[in-house]
Structures are given as C-alpha cells and as structure tokens.
Coordinates of N, CA, C and O in Angstrom, one line a residue:
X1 N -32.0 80.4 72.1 CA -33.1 80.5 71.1 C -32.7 79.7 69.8 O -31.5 79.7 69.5
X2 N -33.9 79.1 68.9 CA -33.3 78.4 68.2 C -33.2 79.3 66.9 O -33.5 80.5 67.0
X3 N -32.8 78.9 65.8 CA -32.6 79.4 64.4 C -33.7 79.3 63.7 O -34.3 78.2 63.6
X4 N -34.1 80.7 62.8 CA -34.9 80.4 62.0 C -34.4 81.6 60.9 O -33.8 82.6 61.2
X5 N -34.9 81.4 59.5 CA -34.4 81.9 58.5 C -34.9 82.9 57.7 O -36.0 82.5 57.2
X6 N -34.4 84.4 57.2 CA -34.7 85.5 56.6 C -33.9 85.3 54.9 O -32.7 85.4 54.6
X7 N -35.1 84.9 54.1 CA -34.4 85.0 52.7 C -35.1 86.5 52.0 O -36.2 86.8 51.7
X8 N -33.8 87.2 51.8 CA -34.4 88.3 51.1 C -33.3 88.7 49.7 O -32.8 89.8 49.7
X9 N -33.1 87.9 48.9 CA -32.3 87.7 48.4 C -30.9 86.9 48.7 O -30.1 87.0 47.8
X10 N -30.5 86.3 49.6 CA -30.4 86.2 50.2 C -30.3 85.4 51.7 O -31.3 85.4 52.4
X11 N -29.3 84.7 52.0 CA -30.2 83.5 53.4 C -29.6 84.4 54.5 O -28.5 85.0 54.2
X12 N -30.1 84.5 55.5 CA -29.7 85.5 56.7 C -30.3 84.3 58.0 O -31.2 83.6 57.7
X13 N -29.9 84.3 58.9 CA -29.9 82.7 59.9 C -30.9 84.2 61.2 O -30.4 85.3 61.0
X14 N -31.6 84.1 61.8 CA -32.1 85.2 62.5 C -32.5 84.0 63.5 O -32.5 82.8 63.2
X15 N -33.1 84.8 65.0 CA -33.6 84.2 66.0 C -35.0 83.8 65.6 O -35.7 84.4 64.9
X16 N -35.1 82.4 66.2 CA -36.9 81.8 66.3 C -37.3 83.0 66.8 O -36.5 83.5 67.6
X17 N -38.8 83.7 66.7 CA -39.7 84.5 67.4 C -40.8 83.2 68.2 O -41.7 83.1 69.0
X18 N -40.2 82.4 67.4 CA -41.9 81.1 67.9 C -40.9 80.4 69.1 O -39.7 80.3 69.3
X19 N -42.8 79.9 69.9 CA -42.3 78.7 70.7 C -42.1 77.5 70.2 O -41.3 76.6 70.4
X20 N -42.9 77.6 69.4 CA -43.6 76.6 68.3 C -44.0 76.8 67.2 O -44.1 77.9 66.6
X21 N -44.3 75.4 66.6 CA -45.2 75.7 65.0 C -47.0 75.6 65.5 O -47.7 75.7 64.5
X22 N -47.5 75.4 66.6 CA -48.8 75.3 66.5 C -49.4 75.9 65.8 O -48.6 76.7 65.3
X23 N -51.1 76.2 65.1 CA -51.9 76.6 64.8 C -52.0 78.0 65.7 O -52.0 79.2 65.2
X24 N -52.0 77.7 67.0 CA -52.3 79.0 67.6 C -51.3 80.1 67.7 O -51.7 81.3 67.9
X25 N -49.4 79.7 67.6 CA -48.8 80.3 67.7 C -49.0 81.7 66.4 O -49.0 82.9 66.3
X26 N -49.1 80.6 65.7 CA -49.1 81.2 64.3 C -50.4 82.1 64.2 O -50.2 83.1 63.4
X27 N -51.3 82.0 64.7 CA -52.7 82.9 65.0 C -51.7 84.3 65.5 O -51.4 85.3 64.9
X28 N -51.1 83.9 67.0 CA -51.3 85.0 67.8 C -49.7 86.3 66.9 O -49.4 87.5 66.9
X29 N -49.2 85.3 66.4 CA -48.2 86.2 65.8 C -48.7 87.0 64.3 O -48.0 87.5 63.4
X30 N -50.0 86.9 64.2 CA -50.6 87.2 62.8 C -50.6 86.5 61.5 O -50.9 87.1 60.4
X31 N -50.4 85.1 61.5 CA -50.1 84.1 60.3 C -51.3 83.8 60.0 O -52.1 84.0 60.9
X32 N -51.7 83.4 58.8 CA -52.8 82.4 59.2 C -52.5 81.0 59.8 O -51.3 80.6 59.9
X33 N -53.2 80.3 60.1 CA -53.8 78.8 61.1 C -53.1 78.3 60.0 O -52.0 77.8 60.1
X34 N -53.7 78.4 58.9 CA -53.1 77.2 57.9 C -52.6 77.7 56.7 O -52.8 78.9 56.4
X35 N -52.0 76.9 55.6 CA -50.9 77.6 54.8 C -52.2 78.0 53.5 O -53.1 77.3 53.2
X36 N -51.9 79.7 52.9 CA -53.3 79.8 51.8 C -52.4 79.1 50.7 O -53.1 79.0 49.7
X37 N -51.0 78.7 50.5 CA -50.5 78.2 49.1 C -50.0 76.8 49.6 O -49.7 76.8 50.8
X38 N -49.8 75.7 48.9 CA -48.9 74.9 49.6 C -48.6 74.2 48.0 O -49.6 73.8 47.3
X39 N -47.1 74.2 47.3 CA -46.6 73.8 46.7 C -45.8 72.6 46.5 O -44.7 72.5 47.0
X40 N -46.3 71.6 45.9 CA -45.6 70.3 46.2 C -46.1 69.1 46.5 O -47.3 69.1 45.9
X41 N -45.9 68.0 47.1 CA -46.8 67.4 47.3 C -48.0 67.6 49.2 O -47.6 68.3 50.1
X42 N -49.2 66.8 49.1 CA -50.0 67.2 49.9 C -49.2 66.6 51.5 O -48.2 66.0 51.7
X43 N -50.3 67.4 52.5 CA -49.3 66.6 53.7 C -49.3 64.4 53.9 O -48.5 63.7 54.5
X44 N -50.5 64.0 53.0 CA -50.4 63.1 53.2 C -50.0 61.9 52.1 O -50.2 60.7 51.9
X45 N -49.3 63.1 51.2 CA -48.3 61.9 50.3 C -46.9 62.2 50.5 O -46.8 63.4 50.2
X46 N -45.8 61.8 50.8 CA -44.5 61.4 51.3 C -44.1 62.0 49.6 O -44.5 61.6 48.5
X47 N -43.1 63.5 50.2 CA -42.4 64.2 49.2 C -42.2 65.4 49.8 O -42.4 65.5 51.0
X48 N -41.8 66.5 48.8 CA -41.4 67.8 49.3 C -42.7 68.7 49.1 O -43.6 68.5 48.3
X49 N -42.4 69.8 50.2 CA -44.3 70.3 50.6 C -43.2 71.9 50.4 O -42.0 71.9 50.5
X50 N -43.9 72.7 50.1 CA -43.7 74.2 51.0 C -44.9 74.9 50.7 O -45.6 75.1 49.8
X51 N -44.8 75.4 52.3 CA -46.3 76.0 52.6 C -46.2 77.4 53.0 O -45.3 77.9 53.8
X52 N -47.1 78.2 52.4 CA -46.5 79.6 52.9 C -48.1 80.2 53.5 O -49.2 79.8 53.3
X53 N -47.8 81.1 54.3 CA -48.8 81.7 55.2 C -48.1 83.2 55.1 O -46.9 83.5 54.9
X54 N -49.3 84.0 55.1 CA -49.2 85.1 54.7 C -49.5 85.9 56.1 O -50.4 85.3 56.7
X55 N -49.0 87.0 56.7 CA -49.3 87.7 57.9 C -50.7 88.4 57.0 O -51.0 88.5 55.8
X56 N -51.2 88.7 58.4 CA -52.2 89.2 58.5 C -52.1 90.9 58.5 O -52.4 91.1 59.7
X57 N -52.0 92.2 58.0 CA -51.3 93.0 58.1 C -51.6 93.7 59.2 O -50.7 94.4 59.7
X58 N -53.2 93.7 59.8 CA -53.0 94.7 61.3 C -53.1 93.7 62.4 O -53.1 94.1 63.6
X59 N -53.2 91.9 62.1 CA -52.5 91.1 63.1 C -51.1 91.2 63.1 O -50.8 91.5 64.3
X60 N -50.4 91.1 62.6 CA -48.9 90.6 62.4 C -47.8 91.6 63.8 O -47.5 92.8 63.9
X61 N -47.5 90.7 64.3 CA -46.8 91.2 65.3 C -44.8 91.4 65.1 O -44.0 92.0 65.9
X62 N -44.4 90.6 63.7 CA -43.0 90.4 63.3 C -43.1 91.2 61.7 O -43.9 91.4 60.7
X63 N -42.0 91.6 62.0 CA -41.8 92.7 60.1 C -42.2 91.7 59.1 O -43.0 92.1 58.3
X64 N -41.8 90.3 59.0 CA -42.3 89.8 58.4 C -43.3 89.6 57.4 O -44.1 88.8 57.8
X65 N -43.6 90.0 56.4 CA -44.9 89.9 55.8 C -45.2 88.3 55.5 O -46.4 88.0 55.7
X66 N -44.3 87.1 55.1 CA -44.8 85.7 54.8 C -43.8 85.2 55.6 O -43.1 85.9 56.3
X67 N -43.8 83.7 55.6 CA -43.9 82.8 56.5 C -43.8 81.8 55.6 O -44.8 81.7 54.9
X68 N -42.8 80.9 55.3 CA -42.9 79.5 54.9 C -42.5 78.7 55.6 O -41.5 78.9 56.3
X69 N -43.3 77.2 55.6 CA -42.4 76.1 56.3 C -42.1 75.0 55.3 O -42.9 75.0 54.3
X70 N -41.4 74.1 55.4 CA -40.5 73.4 54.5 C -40.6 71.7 55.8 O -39.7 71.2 56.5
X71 N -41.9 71.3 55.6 CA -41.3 70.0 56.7 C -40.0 69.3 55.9 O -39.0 69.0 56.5
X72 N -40.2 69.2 55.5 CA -39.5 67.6 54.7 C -38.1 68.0 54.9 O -37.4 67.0 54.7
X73 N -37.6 69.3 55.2 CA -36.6 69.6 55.0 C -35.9 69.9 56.7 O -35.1 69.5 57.5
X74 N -37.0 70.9 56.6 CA -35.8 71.9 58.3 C -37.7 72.0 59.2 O -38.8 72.0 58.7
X75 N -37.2 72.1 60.1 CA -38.5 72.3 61.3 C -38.4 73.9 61.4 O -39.3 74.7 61.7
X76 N -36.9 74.0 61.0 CA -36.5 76.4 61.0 C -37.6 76.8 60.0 O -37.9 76.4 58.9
X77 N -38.5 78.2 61.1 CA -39.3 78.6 59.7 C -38.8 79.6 59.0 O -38.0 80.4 59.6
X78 N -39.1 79.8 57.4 CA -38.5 80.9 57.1 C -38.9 82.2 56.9 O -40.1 82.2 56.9
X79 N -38.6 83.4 56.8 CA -39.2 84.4 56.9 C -38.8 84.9 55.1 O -37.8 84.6 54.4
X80 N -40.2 85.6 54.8 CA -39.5 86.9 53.5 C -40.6 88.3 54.0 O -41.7 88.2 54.4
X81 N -39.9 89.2 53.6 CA -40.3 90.4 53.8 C -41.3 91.1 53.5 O -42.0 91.8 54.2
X82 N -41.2 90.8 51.8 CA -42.2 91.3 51.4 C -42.2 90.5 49.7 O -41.2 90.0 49.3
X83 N -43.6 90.6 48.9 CA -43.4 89.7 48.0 C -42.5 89.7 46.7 O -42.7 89.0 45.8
X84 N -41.6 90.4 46.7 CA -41.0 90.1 45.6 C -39.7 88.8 46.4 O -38.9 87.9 46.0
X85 N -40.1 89.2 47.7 CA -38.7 88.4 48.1 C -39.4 86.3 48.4 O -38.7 85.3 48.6
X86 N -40.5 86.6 48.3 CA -41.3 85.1 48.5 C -41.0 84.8 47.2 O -40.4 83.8 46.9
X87 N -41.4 85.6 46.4 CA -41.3 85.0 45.0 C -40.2 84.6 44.4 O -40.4 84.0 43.3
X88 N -38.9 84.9 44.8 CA -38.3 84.8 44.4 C -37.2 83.7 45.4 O -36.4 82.9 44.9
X89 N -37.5 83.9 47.1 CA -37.7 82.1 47.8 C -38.6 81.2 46.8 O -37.7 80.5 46.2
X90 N -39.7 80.9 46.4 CA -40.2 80.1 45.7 C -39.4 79.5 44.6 O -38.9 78.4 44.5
X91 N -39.5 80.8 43.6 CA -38.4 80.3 42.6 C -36.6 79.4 43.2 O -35.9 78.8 42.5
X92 N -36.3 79.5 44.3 CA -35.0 78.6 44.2 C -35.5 77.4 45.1 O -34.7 76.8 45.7
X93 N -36.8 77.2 45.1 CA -37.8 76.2 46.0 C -38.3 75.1 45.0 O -38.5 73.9 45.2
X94 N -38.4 75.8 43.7 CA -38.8 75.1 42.4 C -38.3 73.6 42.2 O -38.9 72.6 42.4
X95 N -37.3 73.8 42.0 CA -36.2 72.7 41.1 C -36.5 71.6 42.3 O -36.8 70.5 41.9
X96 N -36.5 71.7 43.8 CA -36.8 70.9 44.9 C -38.2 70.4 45.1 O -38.3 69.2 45.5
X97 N -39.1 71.1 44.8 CA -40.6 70.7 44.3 C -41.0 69.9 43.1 O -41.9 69.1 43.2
X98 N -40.4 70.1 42.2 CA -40.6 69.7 40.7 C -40.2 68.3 40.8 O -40.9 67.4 40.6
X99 N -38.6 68.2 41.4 CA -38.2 66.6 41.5 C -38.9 65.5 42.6 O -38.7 64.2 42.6
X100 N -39.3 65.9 43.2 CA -40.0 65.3 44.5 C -41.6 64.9 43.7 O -42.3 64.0 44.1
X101 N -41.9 65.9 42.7 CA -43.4 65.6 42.6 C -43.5 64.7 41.3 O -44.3 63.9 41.1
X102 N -42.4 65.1 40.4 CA -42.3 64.4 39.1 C -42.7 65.6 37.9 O -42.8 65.3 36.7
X103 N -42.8 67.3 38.5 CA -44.1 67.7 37.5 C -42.8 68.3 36.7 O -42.9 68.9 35.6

C-alpha cells in the first residue's frame, strides 16, 4: 500500500486508504469532488497549488475531517483531523505558496 500523510502537529507517514485521486474516489470516501479552498497558484498556471477538501461529516468514511493535496509537490494525500490542525498544515504551507506566487 502506498504512503500517505497525517499532519497533526506533526508529520505521521500512515497507509493510502485511496486507490486513487479521482473525483469519484473522493465522493465515495466523503470528500468533496473538488477542492472548496485552493491556495496558490490556479491548476492552469505552473506554481505551487494546495487544495483542501473538506469531508463530508455523515459521508466521511476515514477519521479524517480534511484532506489536502499538494500536486506540485507529492501525488501522497495529506490528512488533518480536525481544524485547528489544517490550520496550522496551512500555516507551514505558507512560506511555499507565497514564493511560488510572488504574493
């Protein structure tokens, strides 16, 4: 199984639950289809993206409450638990966003 990532302060390396990143995977595990935040640049300007998807709370089939993915970086998705712990993934996501975008 491959690797995917639990930051809760924290980097913790945990099992992929996905087969994939499809749209639908991401449905049936409770994500949404597509990302409701995406910080950074868009998917069709060349830079650093992070996209977070939020579970669905009586879809969600993984403890997980968010969900980010990082193309530019790792294809591993990441997990945080709950939001102080996204918020606080975002913040060490910052300084990698900021220089890729110029802002």
């Amino acid at each position: 199984m491959t690797t995917a990532w639990l930051y809760d302060g924290e980097w913790r390396p945990i099992d992929n639950p996905f087969p994939d990143l499809t749209q639908e995977t991401l449905r049936e595990f409770g994500y949404a289809s597509t990302p409701s935040a995406i910080f950074g640049t868009s998917g069709e300007t060349p830079g650093f993206t992070v996209e977070l998807y939020p579970a669905d709370e009586e879809a969600r089939r993984l403890p997980y409450r968010y969900l980010i993915l990082v193309p530019a970086l790792t294809a591993e998705p990441i997990f945080a638990l709950d939001l102080p712990g996204v918020l606080a993934l975002l913040s060490v996501l910052a300084p990698l966003v900021r220089a890729a975008t110029g802002a």
